[in-house]
Structures are given as structure tokens and as C-alpha cells.
DNA sequence: CCTTGACATGAAACCCATTTCACATTTTAC
DNA sequence: GTAAAATGTGAAATGGGTTTCATGTCAAGG
């Protein structure tokens, strides 16, 4: 492969001039520009990106840390990030951690190695204390709200959204309300959920709280569990529309009509919910992803709240 | 940020030695190795990845060209690619084209720019003629079978799988069989589908072929269309389990029982199919992705056929 | 005692671009 | 008519590593 020096020599100009042509600088005479472009074409030359990155000190690449790469929520976030990145001529690399701490640190090191300009963390395994130091090497944007000034945030007000969802159920007269979550661990999100629950309904009944739900089958299993309880809940707030769909389908199979016998609220406005008419809390994760990407590109560590919305259909 | 020369100077050794320590070469005395590591720690040094890539002439990065980034099939492929890439210490960048030819070529140029070591094409907008030249700069692996020797393939025998699916329906006594596809265009996949259909059922009835289906709602719409035809099909082969699920749900809503009144076969073994008991042709796209990634890493332009399997549930 | 191979180290070339600075020539402005 | 601004060009420094080659020491083998 030819390099910029070869081009310069053959075109009878300096490498500086070739570089200027390459980068569309002004102050290059038309004849030299033409000559250079001709030679570039003849030799089928293309500049070496690593060399460019090395001199520029940036790569226009953004990392996206996700725990799993086959999860609807993270797909929506990725979708948003990609939208904005493509538009702004950035490139996205996907970094799945499986919540492995070492892996996560290894990925964060890519900032220090100058392989990435910025990093978006959708869900993390490490404590912030372990993550913060890496913000010296590139902007880190989080999907969890954090007050640390160095970290940008593109977040949703989960607590309010949960409060709204529960209130909606309470307004419809429900007092026996169950809910599901995905992760076993005590994440912030789960904390908010439980706090909001207590805020609206007073006491928290352990049997009404199921965890480890993420797909339609988990929803079916959850419904199988909840709907045969002696004190059957009359409403369920699921952590996703797939789960909600499973609950809906199982309920129907044992002749419980929605919303007459069982109210269901899902989350994230996923395809399945449309067909089944499931009311959902849409946290607009695509927008969250777009916003996160935008913060990185503009090197802004602002805290941006993305509004959620409740899409009312027929399951409440 | 410190660089390798700073480390060398402070440790009282040559840059060569520092490089050796960094890359775990043998033939470095323990005391120098220790000294270098100490200084690296003190200065919080990390090697610059762009510089490494520049000298090595490779980046250990793989591009994944997909048309859309919110599609279940491509998610499965991505999933497989990521599995293998993480395992082999490669990095994946996601390149959504929206079937835009220029965008696709722009992405392929990343091979020429030495930004990527290899490229996986899941679906393409350009003709092979426009793509082939880029294989000079890095291995290209395709998810479509192509006979061109330069291109590696991790593909599925779609034709056989369609033949099998239609035969399964024919064996159950179905003669009025409809089917759906995603893209409007005349892709190879659609060609195979129609050929297989004719092979099994003889004549092809245009009203039984619906296109533009990709999600649950599309399935519902398709069913709404097909199931009120004067000559109602008794079986439908859908292009995905989401679509199949939509068909299933709509059929149920107009009191058509599955499989008594309507047989349904889906594709890709997606979560929704499990719950609804939909028989599916699992093309094992995750494995296809893994295999494609492996070809790239081993720089092999072999043609590897990944076996599909039909998962029988209760919808046929 | 001499040869060989393993161990240890560094100088310098190389990978490939961008950018600063210096200098020369034209235009434009007053 | 002259000072200032715009235009055009290239040498050389810079970014930060890897690798080849040359050289030297030391211990084992014959």
C-alpha cells in the first residue's frame, strides 16, 4: 500500500500539500490539487486511520458498555446511540460485560489507551469509585443518575414513573398489586420501585414481588406463581412488555380477563405490547441512547433527564 | 500523559526493554522488569492503542454491516459475533446501513483505511461487484452464500429449510399454504422461498404471499388479510416468530384454533414463540454469527454451512 | 580451552499521518 | 504607493509505539 509520501513524491509536491488535499484545506492551487487527486486515484491510496488517530489524539469512537447483548432494553439503547453516532459520523463499539468487574475495567481502560473518545455505561458491575478515575481519559456518560460532577447522565426519572404507574392502578381501585423485576441484585432501580410501591400502597407484601423476569416465558412463570396465590393480586406491574405479555397470555389461559380480572402495566413499549393492548410505561430508551451519545460527542457532562410517558391501552 | 520514552528514561532502560515488558517478552531481567513496572505504575502509564495499531498494521476490530439496528434477526447475529469476538479478544463495531449504498461503501472503506481487520456483511445493498474489491484489504465474510472465492461465508441452507417447512405442512395435509417475508425487494432468500413453495405445492398463488412483515403487529395485519380471503389458507409459514405470534393471536381472536383451524410455522426460535407454542425453523443465527466471527479471526475464506433445525411445538 | 546457545540489552529504522513555522507571492485597502 | 491581509508551499517536528539487528555476557558441552 502506498502512503502519503509516495503520493507526494509522484505528484511532485510536499506531504503537507497532500495532507491539505486530503483534508480539504484551502490554500492549495487547483493544478496541484488535481495532480494529487489523480495520483491518489492511480495508486488507489487510502489514508491509514491509525496514523490519523495517533496524530489527532482522538478516534471518534464511542464505547457502549452493556451487561448482555440479547436484551430488549439494551437493544433500544444501542439503537438510539447508533442513530446519533451515524448522524454525527462517530463509530460505536459494543462492549458486553456479563456484569464481570474485570471485563468492565478492561473496557474502561480503552479510554486510557486512547482507543475510545468516550464511554456510555448502561449498567455497571463496579462501584463508581472504581469507575470515576477513568473519566480523566475520556467522557463517561451514565444511564443511571449519579451526582458525581465528572459523569454525564442521560437518565430517566424512574421513581416518578413507578409512582405514576402505581398511582394509575390505585386510581382504578386496585389495592393488591404485584410487580416484577429483572435482576436479583439490589439495584437502584429496584430500590426506587419498592419505595414508590410503599409510597402509594403503604405496606409491601413480599409474595407480590417477583424477580428474575426478562422474557415472555418468565412472565408466564410469574403469572403462574402470582395468580394462584390465596390472596391473588388484581394488578401486576411488569418490568417489560415481554414479561407483561406472558402474564397476559397466562391470565387469558386460565380465563382471567384483562383488565376486568387482572390489570397489567408493562414497560418500554415493545412490539408485543401493541398487539396485546398492554398499557406501558415508555421510558423512551432510544431517546436516552441518542441523548447519551450526544453528550459524549459534545463532551458535556450535563445531567439530562429524558421524559417518560405512559401509553394507555386496554390492559388497565 | 507519559509515553514509552518517558518510562524508559525514568526506569533507566531503553524503549525496547519497556516494550518487551509491556508485551511479556522473555529475556528481560527481573530487576529491570520490576523497575519498569514500578515506573509505569507511578506515572499511571497506558500504551496508546492507535500507535500500536499503526505499527502492527492491524486493529483487532471487526465491522458488522447490518441494515437495521432494531431487528430481531440481526440482534441474534450480533449476539453470536459478540460472543466469539469477546472470547478471542476482538472488538466489534456495528455499522447500520439502512440499505444505503454509499453508506455501505463508506463502511467497507474502513478496511482500506486499516481501521478494521475484517468485515461481516449480514445483508447488503450493493452488488458483489462493488464489494469484492474491498476484500483486498481485509477478509469479508458474508451471511449470504456466494461462490466468489475471496469471500468467506457463514451461511444457512435456506432453500432446504423452506423445503422442509413446506413439506411438514404438506405432510399434515395442508394444500392452501400462505407465507410472509420482510423485504419488498427480490432478495435471494425470497427467491428460494418461492422456488421451494412451487417445488412442494406446485402452483404459486399471489394472494398467499405477503411481504413487508417484521413484527407482531405486521403479523396481526397479515392474518387480518389472509384469514378473511374467500379461499382461506389453512397454514401460514411466517418469516419470524414475532410475525407468527401476531398471526396466532389474531387467529385466536376470531376463534380459529391452532393447529386445528390454522397451522403456523415461524422462524428463528424467538422468545414469543416459546410461550405461544409456535413450531419454528431455527436457523441458529447466533451460531451463524459466531462462525462468521471465527472465519474473520482465522482469516479463512471458507464457506461454512450452519445447520438449521425445526423445533416442533404445538402450532402444526 | 573453545565453541555454541541461551540470555539480556539498546540504537535506530519504521509505521503514517498532522501541524507548526517559516517564507514567498499576490491581492486588497487606504 | 505602500502597508496589511490573503494565498500558496514545504521542511521538519511530532504523535507513540514495534521490531530488526548488532553486540555482549555467561554457562553448558565436548
XYZ file of C-alpha atoms (C1' of nucleotides) in Angstrom:
692
model
C 0.000 0.000 0.000
C 1.140 3.450 -0.881
C 1.493 6.078 1.812
C 1.282 9.820 1.826
C 4.985 10.167 1.000
C 4.640 8.093 -2.131
C 1.782 10.267 -3.237
C 3.761 13.410 -2.519
C 6.765 12.202 -4.461
C 4.782 11.121 -7.502
C 2.712 14.273 -7.538
C 5.823 16.389 -7.179
C 4.590 18.170 -4.044
C 5.248 18.001 -0.319
C 3.371 15.679 2.054
C 1.942 18.797 3.608
C 0.185 19.585 0.369
C -1.120 16.044 0.027
C -2.441 16.242 3.576
C -4.130 19.510 2.746
C -5.792 17.998 -0.282
C -6.911 15.045 1.782
C -8.471 17.275 4.386
C -9.949 19.833 2.028
C -7.915 22.688 3.315
C -7.964 25.857 1.307
C -4.777 27.411 0.005
C -3.950 24.658 -2.433
C -3.704 25.649 -6.081
C -6.082 23.916 -8.405
C -3.429 22.302 -10.554
C -1.624 20.731 -7.578
C -4.900 19.582 -6.069
C -5.860 17.934 -9.334
C -2.452 16.348 -9.740
C -2.558 14.926 -6.203
C -6.048 13.553 -6.643
C -5.030 11.894 -9.882
C -2.099 10.135 -8.266
C -4.267 9.103 -5.310
C -6.640 7.530 -7.735
C -3.949 5.820 -9.736
C -2.331 4.275 -6.692
C -5.677 3.526 -5.098
C -4.455 5.230 -1.982
C -6.394 5.498 1.269
C -5.055 7.183 4.393
C -4.257 4.983 7.357
C -6.773 5.603 10.086
C -4.488 4.508 12.914
C -1.957 7.115 11.874
C -4.650 9.767 11.732
C -5.961 8.794 15.150
C -2.448 8.838 16.532
C -1.728 12.373 15.440
C -5.156 13.736 16.149
C -5.251 12.126 19.578
C -8.831 11.035 19.122
C -10.636 8.209 17.400
C -14.255 9.311 17.037
C -15.222 6.027 18.584
C -17.628 5.572 21.432
C -17.855 2.516 23.645
C -21.160 1.196 24.878
C -20.975 -0.939 27.982
C -23.931 -3.261 28.317
C -24.321 -6.286 30.545
C -25.946 -8.563 27.985
C -26.222 -8.299 24.263
C -29.514 -10.056 23.813
C -31.777 -7.897 25.870
C -34.581 -5.743 24.551
C -33.801 -2.727 26.722
C -30.160 -2.596 25.781
C -31.116 -3.076 22.156
C -33.261 0.027 22.362
C -30.442 1.986 23.956
C -27.986 0.724 21.355
C -30.444 1.712 18.693
C -30.539 5.280 19.965
C -26.790 5.511 20.348
C -26.284 4.239 16.808
C -28.809 6.680 15.378
C -26.982 9.669 16.733
C -23.498 8.249 16.184
C -24.078 7.557 12.498
C -25.545 11.003 12.084
C -22.514 12.637 13.695
C -20.009 10.410 11.941
C -18.921 8.541 15.036
C -18.480 4.819 15.412
C -19.880 2.652 18.181
C -18.253 -0.386 19.684
C -20.391 -2.716 21.748
C -18.877 -3.989 24.978
C -20.819 -6.706 26.779
C -19.675 -7.331 30.358
C -21.987 -10.008 31.712
C -21.565 -7.941 34.880
C -17.977 -9.113 35.154
C -15.995 -6.488 37.043
C -12.627 -7.190 35.447
C -14.139 -7.158 31.980
C -15.741 -3.816 32.730
C -12.434 -2.328 33.881
C -10.735 -3.776 30.825
C -13.257 -1.952 28.674
C -12.871 1.286 30.610
C -9.140 1.057 30.002
C -9.831 1.623 26.345
C -10.350 5.260 27.320
C -6.914 5.363 28.915
C -5.419 3.647 25.870
C -6.925 6.354 23.713
C -8.843 3.793 21.760
C -12.146 5.462 22.619
C -13.164 9.080 22.955
C -15.976 8.355 25.343
C -17.918 5.651 27.078
C -21.588 5.102 27.729
C -22.398 2.894 30.675
C -25.881 1.445 30.625
C -25.464 -0.766 33.651
C -22.367 -1.367 35.693
C -20.760 -4.062 37.811
C -18.183 -1.883 39.563
C -18.716 0.807 42.157
C -18.444 4.374 40.943
C -15.227 4.692 42.941
C -13.598 2.224 40.590
C -15.032 3.883 37.505
C -14.539 7.589 38.204
C -10.746 7.595 37.689
C -11.259 6.647 34.053
C -13.191 9.824 33.423
C -9.791 11.564 33.316
C -9.208 9.928 29.957
C -12.499 10.487 28.216
C -16.045 11.432 28.986
C -18.155 8.816 30.711
C -21.915 9.069 30.382
C -24.196 7.005 32.536
C -27.738 5.824 32.158
C -28.049 5.676 35.946
C -28.283 9.061 37.557
C -25.225 9.881 39.616
C -24.363 13.155 41.268
C -20.634 12.915 40.586
C -19.783 16.042 38.585
C -17.421 14.327 36.146
C -20.003 11.878 34.911
C -22.564 12.929 32.334
C -26.005 11.428 32.675
C -28.775 10.677 30.237
C -31.285 9.287 32.651
C -34.924 8.727 33.316
C -36.807 9.583 36.431
C -37.640 6.013 37.302
C -39.001 6.823 40.703
C -41.618 9.182 39.299
C -42.552 6.775 36.556
C -43.086 3.984 39.066
C -45.075 6.309 41.257
C -47.265 7.215 38.277
C -47.794 3.605 37.291
C -48.777 2.556 40.785
C -50.996 5.587 41.204
C -52.751 4.730 37.956
C -53.537 1.296 39.362
C -54.609 2.707 42.705
C -56.934 5.159 40.970
C -58.597 2.229 39.258
C -59.300 0.778 42.677
C -56.507 -1.773 42.892
C -55.063 -2.495 46.300
C -53.496 -5.894 45.668
C -50.715 -5.061 43.278
C -47.776 -7.288 42.413
C -44.647 -6.369 40.467
C -41.675 -7.986 38.807
C -38.036 -7.079 38.226
C -35.160 -8.497 36.210
C -32.036 -8.578 38.314
C -31.696 -10.350 41.605
C -29.350 -7.709 42.912
C -30.419 -4.701 44.858
C -30.114 -2.186 42.068
C -31.113 1.454 42.417
C -33.985 0.793 40.103
C -35.395 -1.877 42.377
C -34.950 0.393 45.390
C -36.950 3.084 43.652
C -39.600 0.582 42.721
C -40.079 -0.625 46.268
C -40.010 2.878 47.684
C -42.615 4.024 45.174
C -44.722 0.995 45.970
C -44.684 1.740 49.691
C -45.385 5.390 48.978
C -48.550 4.528 47.076
C -49.826 1.382 48.746
C -48.370 1.638 52.234
C -47.172 -1.822 53.030
C -45.021 -4.050 50.873
C -46.025 -7.719 50.604
C -43.049 -9.971 49.777
C -45.090 -12.573 47.836
C -46.136 -9.836 45.447
C -42.576 -9.148 44.436
C -41.008 -11.483 41.867
C -37.546 -11.126 40.436
C -35.515 -12.730 37.623
C -38.017 -11.861 34.902
C -36.894 -10.801 31.476
C -38.767 -12.589 28.700
C -42.230 -13.793 27.796
C -41.699 -17.174 29.407
C -40.625 -15.558 32.636
C -43.888 -13.632 32.504
C -45.850 -16.848 32.115
C -43.990 -18.379 35.032
C -44.556 -15.264 37.123
C -48.260 -15.288 36.368
C -48.461 -18.979 37.187
C -46.978 -18.120 40.544
C -48.872 -14.934 41.336
C -52.338 -15.756 40.029
C -52.742 -18.838 42.174
C -51.817 -17.078 45.391
C -54.533 -17.359 48.064
C -54.638 -13.597 48.074
C -54.497 -13.133 44.295
C -53.265 -9.719 43.119
C -55.677 -7.833 40.880
C -52.935 -5.938 39.102
C -49.356 -6.565 38.076
C -46.704 -4.035 37.146
C -44.203 -5.874 34.977
C -40.677 -4.761 34.205
C -41.120 -5.104 30.473
C -43.768 -5.735 27.854
C -42.458 -9.213 27.068
C -42.998 -10.180 30.681
C -46.326 -8.365 30.705
C -47.283 -10.251 27.548
C -46.517 -13.574 29.208
C -48.639 -12.597 32.169
C -51.436 -11.513 29.854
C -51.353 -14.767 27.920
C -51.288 -16.954 31.001
C -54.092 -14.998 32.603
C -56.181 -15.459 29.495
C -55.457 -19.183 29.505
C -56.972 -19.525 32.964
C -59.907 -17.358 31.937
C -58.948 -14.184 33.690
C -59.970 -11.267 31.503
C -57.826 -8.183 31.213
C -58.488 -5.624 32.605
C -61.650 -6.920 34.283
C -59.965 -9.588 36.399
C -56.374 -8.508 36.104
C -54.830 -5.194 35.234
C -51.370 -5.235 33.684
C -48.849 -2.471 33.073
C -45.688 -3.188 31.150
C -42.644 -1.123 30.361
C -40.660 0.067 27.344
C -43.372 -0.040 24.697
C -42.169 -3.169 22.949
C -43.800 -4.703 19.853
C -45.656 -7.442 21.671
C -47.457 -4.930 23.841
C -49.023 -3.253 20.839
C -50.752 -6.398 19.708
C -51.952 -7.422 23.134
C -53.082 -3.907 24.038
C -50.843 -3.630 27.061
C -50.639 -0.274 28.806
C -46.999 0.567 29.177
C -44.560 2.986 30.754
C -42.394 4.037 27.848
C -39.074 5.235 29.190
C -38.039 6.132 25.636
C -34.788 4.292 25.794
C -33.999 5.109 22.191
C -34.061 8.781 23.101
C -31.979 8.077 26.177
C -29.391 6.438 23.923
C -29.440 9.331 21.482
C -29.027 11.821 24.284
C -26.162 9.866 25.835
C -24.395 9.801 22.510
C -24.920 13.500 22.062
C -23.387 14.267 25.446
C -20.292 12.276 24.527
C -19.898 13.989 21.188
C -20.339 17.439 22.688
C -18.047 16.482 25.582
C -20.680 17.585 28.025
C -21.036 16.131 31.490
C -24.500 17.525 31.981
C -27.263 15.600 33.678
C -30.124 15.298 31.216
C -33.449 13.863 32.236
C -35.335 12.189 29.396
C -39.092 12.300 29.946
C -41.013 9.042 30.128
C -44.589 8.646 29.067
C -47.371 6.285 29.930
C -49.072 4.826 26.904
C -52.589 3.860 27.817
C -54.011 0.895 26.001
C -56.567 -1.609 27.229
C -54.896 -3.598 29.964
C -55.743 -1.291 32.883
C 0.233 11.533 29.518
C 3.545 9.799 29.688
C 4.777 7.809 26.736
C 7.077 4.861 26.388
C 10.131 7.098 26.123
C 9.381 8.746 29.445
C 9.085 5.363 31.067
C 12.344 4.225 29.528
C 14.189 7.296 30.688
C 12.909 7.129 34.252
C 13.496 3.408 34.524
C 16.997 3.835 33.100
C 16.429 1.387 30.253
C 15.783 1.552 26.526
C 12.334 1.795 24.989
C 12.936 -1.640 23.578
C 13.071 -3.048 27.073
C 9.930 -1.216 28.106
C 8.187 -2.570 25.035
C 9.353 -6.048 25.960
C 7.989 -5.703 29.452
C 4.713 -4.402 28.078
C 4.367 -7.378 25.764
C 5.628 -10.017 28.158
C 8.620 -10.974 26.092
C 11.194 -13.155 27.741
C 14.826 -12.124 28.034
C 14.213 -9.233 30.396
C 15.983 -9.410 33.731
C 13.773 -9.430 36.783
C 15.178 -6.262 38.278
C 14.640 -4.231 35.086
C 11.198 -5.676 34.619
C 10.299 -4.723 38.183
C 11.766 -1.274 37.802
C 9.842 -0.647 34.582
C 6.592 -1.853 36.090
C 7.107 0.385 39.095
C 7.585 3.454 36.938
C 4.601 2.510 34.787
C 2.542 2.373 37.922
C 3.873 5.609 39.299
C 3.199 7.509 36.100
C -0.094 5.731 35.563
C 1.049 4.937 32.063
C -1.026 3.142 29.438
C 0.167 2.449 25.906
C -1.504 4.315 23.092
C -3.630 1.913 21.092
C -3.500 3.960 17.903
C 0.288 3.788 17.923
C 0.181 0.049 18.486
C -2.310 -0.438 15.681
C -0.192 1.714 13.403
C 2.948 -0.327 13.864
C 1.240 -3.687 13.969
C -0.804 -2.909 10.887
C -3.910 -4.423 12.423
C -6.563 -3.333 14.868
C -8.278 -6.498 16.082
C -11.545 -4.846 15.203
C -14.301 -6.396 13.172
C -17.084 -4.494 11.452
C -20.611 -5.813 11.296
C -22.713 -4.423 8.491
C -26.420 -4.666 9.212
C -29.284 -2.899 7.505
C -31.228 -2.011 10.634
C -30.238 -1.998 14.239
C -33.599 -2.800 15.737
C -34.310 -6.119 14.166
C -34.514 -9.439 15.971
C -32.555 -11.401 13.354
C -29.662 -9.012 13.253
C -29.661 -8.911 17.032
C -29.174 -12.657 17.097
C -26.346 -12.422 14.600
C -24.748 -9.593 16.553
C -25.108 -11.666 19.655
C -23.160 -14.529 18.099
C -20.487 -12.268 16.684
C -20.009 -10.608 20.063
C -19.772 -13.952 21.874
C -16.897 -15.116 19.763
C -15.241 -11.704 19.489
C -15.111 -11.176 23.241
C -13.745 -14.654 23.679
C -10.965 -14.064 21.152
C -10.209 -10.559 22.386
C -11.520 -8.777 19.330
C -13.764 -5.763 19.242
C -16.929 -5.353 17.199
C -18.205 -2.175 15.651
C -21.785 -2.055 14.489
C -22.430 -0.450 11.115
C -26.073 0.119 10.195
C -26.629 0.948 6.531
C -30.394 1.268 6.131
C -29.591 -0.339 2.771
C -27.911 2.868 1.661
C -25.295 2.021 -0.956
C -22.982 4.925 -0.252
C -23.091 4.263 3.471
C -22.204 0.649 2.829
C -19.222 1.588 0.688
C -18.155 4.112 3.294
C -18.136 1.316 5.851
C -16.257 -1.038 3.555
C -13.625 1.660 3.158
C -12.751 1.156 6.774
C -10.980 -1.986 5.603
C -8.938 0.024 3.142
C -8.200 2.609 5.827
C -6.877 -0.184 8.022
C -9.393 0.676 10.654
C -10.844 -2.831 10.574
C -9.253 -6.233 10.143
C -12.364 -7.805 8.721
C -15.984 -7.239 7.844
C -19.092 -9.310 8.273
C -21.922 -8.493 5.892
C -25.307 -9.707 7.028
C -27.276 -8.091 4.258
C -26.059 -5.832 1.529
C -27.270 -3.007 -0.658
C -24.501 -3.105 -3.269
C -23.786 -5.733 -5.878
C -20.944 -8.100 -5.170
C -19.012 -6.430 -7.963
C -18.849 -3.268 -5.918
C -17.928 -5.121 -2.746
C -15.327 -7.633 -3.920
C -12.516 -5.090 -4.452
C -12.529 -4.330 -0.740
C -11.601 -7.903 0.065
C -8.054 -6.967 -0.927
C -7.798 -5.005 2.284
C -9.286 -7.400 4.795
C -11.368 -10.523 4.908
C -15.036 -10.137 4.107
C -17.427 -12.757 5.394
C -20.980 -12.946 4.174
C -24.136 -14.348 5.615
C -25.472 -14.863 2.090
C -23.852 -17.711 0.253
C -21.729 -16.513 -2.622
C -19.400 -18.554 -4.766
C -16.760 -15.870 -5.104
C -13.550 -17.422 -3.750
C -12.361 -14.324 -1.885
C -15.442 -14.064 0.254
C -15.875 -16.262 3.322
C -19.376 -17.453 4.059
C -21.150 -18.457 7.230
C -24.475 -19.327 5.751
C -27.581 -21.392 6.157
C -29.198 -23.610 3.604
C -32.353 -21.580 3.392
C -33.730 -23.425 0.424
C -33.622 -26.765 2.236
C -35.106 -25.299 5.373
C -38.008 -23.824 3.408
C -38.478 -27.110 1.607
C -38.620 -28.899 4.957
C -41.075 -26.441 6.429
C -43.429 -26.661 3.456
C -43.114 -30.440 3.356
C -44.017 -30.603 7.038
C -47.195 -28.696 6.268
C -47.958 -30.796 3.211
C -47.488 -33.966 5.260
C -50.129 -32.705 7.658
C -52.492 -32.416 4.730
C -52.289 -28.716 4.029
C -52.690 -27.596 0.437
C -53.623 -23.939 0.986
C -50.459 -22.501 2.421
C -49.622 -18.804 2.695
C -46.292 -17.252 3.571
C -44.805 -13.906 4.542
C -41.492 -12.127 4.003
C -39.853 -8.984 5.311
C -38.297 -7.087 2.425
C -40.114 -5.912 -0.628
C -37.095 -6.472 -2.798
C -36.399 -9.637 -4.666
C -33.748 -10.995 -2.347
C -32.147 -14.404 -2.800
C -33.971 -15.548 0.279
C -37.339 -14.707 -1.241
C -36.365 -16.443 -4.468
C -35.542 -19.594 -2.550
C -38.788 -19.355 -0.675
C -40.880 -19.127 -3.803
C -38.939 -21.859 -5.556
C -39.332 -24.166 -2.560
C -43.017 -23.363 -2.431
C -43.506 -24.292 -6.076
C -41.422 -27.402 -5.589
C -43.700 -28.625 -2.826
C -47.101 -27.275 -3.734
C -46.859 -26.882 -7.493
C -48.527 -23.606 -8.200
C -47.892 -20.300 -6.509
C -50.898 -18.170 -5.586
C -50.085 -14.458 -5.365
C -52.701 -13.671 -2.680
C -50.968 -16.145 -0.393
C -47.723 -14.213 -0.469
C -47.481 -11.178 1.801
C -44.414 -9.012 2.201
C -43.295 -6.202 4.491
C -43.717 -8.210 7.697
C -41.291 -7.901 10.558
C -43.032 -7.518 13.896
C -46.011 -8.797 15.838
C -48.284 -6.095 14.530
C -47.355 -6.927 10.972
C -48.375 -10.487 11.774
C -51.739 -9.346 13.019
C -52.228 -7.290 9.876
C -51.154 -10.196 7.703
C -53.575 -12.547 9.439
C -56.348 -9.985 9.117
C -55.674 -10.008 5.402
C -55.137 -13.719 4.822
C -57.742 -15.223 7.106
C -60.655 -13.408 5.501
C -59.730 -14.461 1.987
C -62.531 -16.308 0.196
C -60.168 -19.216 -0.176
C -58.721 -19.067 3.333
C -55.267 -20.684 3.783
C -55.114 -23.432 6.378
C -51.474 -22.894 7.112
C -49.073 -19.958 7.187
C -45.294 -20.002 7.083
C -44.159 -16.759 8.677
C -40.747 -15.191 8.329
C -40.247 -14.838 12.073
C -41.803 -15.845 15.356
C -42.947 -12.303 16.118
C -44.953 -12.305 12.922
C -46.109 -15.855 13.617
C -47.148 -14.734 17.087
C -49.234 -11.929 15.644
C -50.918 -14.346 13.284
C -51.537 -16.745 16.141
C -53.085 -14.062 18.324
C -55.322 -12.705 15.594
C -56.459 -16.185 14.612
C -57.373 -16.877 18.195
C -59.293 -13.615 18.389
C -61.558 -14.719 15.530
C -61.938 -18.148 17.082
C -59.634 -20.066 14.811
C -57.854 -22.689 16.878
C -54.221 -23.580 16.227
C -53.385 -26.065 14.813
C -56.953 -27.346 14.219
C -58.092 -24.455 12.006
C -54.760 -22.893 11.184
C -51.242 -24.276 11.257
C -48.414 -21.811 11.789
C -44.667 -22.156 11.392
C -42.391 -19.342 12.447
C -38.665 -18.787 12.143
C -35.662 -18.072 14.377
C -36.943 -19.506 17.667
C -37.680 -16.189 19.326
C -38.974 -15.791 22.906
C -42.575 -15.140 21.935
C -42.789 -18.469 20.106
C -41.959 -20.418 23.231
C -44.924 -19.076 25.130
C -47.369 -19.454 22.278
C -46.109 -22.916 21.340
C -45.182 -21.984 17.812
C -43.321 -24.527 15.725
C -40.302 -22.798 14.287
C -37.427 -23.150 11.856
C -34.429 -22.225 13.939
C -31.672 -21.080 11.622
C -29.391 -20.710 14.633
C -28.365 -17.203 13.784
C -26.297 -16.910 16.931
C -24.157 -19.781 15.692
C -24.003 -18.206 12.257
C -22.659 -15.046 13.888
C -20.129 -16.970 15.932
C -18.962 -18.852 12.873
C -18.656 -15.681 10.808
C -16.544 -14.107 13.523
C -14.351 -17.160 13.710
C -13.699 -17.083 9.977
C -12.575 -13.475 10.219
C -10.266 -14.133 13.140
C -8.698 -17.152 11.449
C -8.506 -15.236 8.189
C -10.297 -18.046 6.447
C -12.443 -17.570 3.374
C -14.111 -20.941 3.691
C -17.789 -21.494 3.021
C -19.317 -22.884 6.182
C -22.895 -24.095 6.252
C -24.534 -23.821 9.660
C -27.248 -26.435 10.161
C -30.804 -25.304 10.858
C -33.292 -27.230 12.889
C -37.029 -27.377 13.069
C -38.359 -27.082 16.584
C -41.724 -28.768 16.754
C -44.158 -27.295 19.179
C -47.933 -27.248 19.011
C -48.807 -24.933 16.128
C -48.683 -27.525 13.337
C 40.073 -24.479 26.390
C 36.975 -23.436 22.853
C 32.535 -23.406 20.716
C 27.808 -22.905 20.968
C 23.416 -21.496 22.515
C 20.625 -19.077 25.865
C 20.003 -14.777 27.978
C 19.964 -9.589 28.016
C 20.031 -5.014 26.189
C 19.865 -0.893 23.288
C 20.338 2.076 18.866
C 17.966 3.110 15.144
C 14.748 2.340 11.496
C 9.972 2.094 10.656
C 4.749 2.578 10.671
C 1.906 7.096 8.501
C -0.192 10.841 9.085
C -0.912 16.188 11.023
C 0.612 20.591 12.119
C 3.629 24.406 13.208
C 6.570 27.576 11.402
C 8.951 29.983 8.019
C 8.943 32.058 3.715
C 7.317 33.728 -0.816
C 3.966 35.726 -3.687
C -0.331 38.170 -4.651
C -4.230 40.964 -3.589
C -6.683 44.231 -1.274
C -7.262 48.506 1.313
C -6.359 53.178 2.221
C 2.288 53.786 -3.471
C 2.661 51.105 0.448
C 1.200 48.512 4.380
C -1.610 44.793 5.547
C -4.036 40.695 4.504
C -4.760 36.623 1.826
C -2.863 32.883 -0.728
C 0.323 29.052 -1.591
C 4.032 25.814 -0.383
C 7.391 22.825 2.020
C 10.839 21.337 5.778
C 10.798 19.384 9.901
C 8.921 18.259 14.321
C 5.511 15.433 16.390
C 2.382 11.642 17.925
C 3.858 6.735 20.314
C 4.735 2.533 19.691
C 7.319 -2.318 17.472
C 10.995 -4.715 15.564
C 15.366 -5.739 13.363
C 19.955 -6.044 14.051
C 24.143 -5.659 16.437
C 26.525 -6.580 20.481
C 27.822 -8.508 24.842
C 27.775 -11.855 28.757
C 27.563 -16.286 30.774
C 27.028 -21.215 31.288
C 26.899 -25.796 29.269
C 29.019 -29.360 26.177
C 32.863 -31.661 24.031
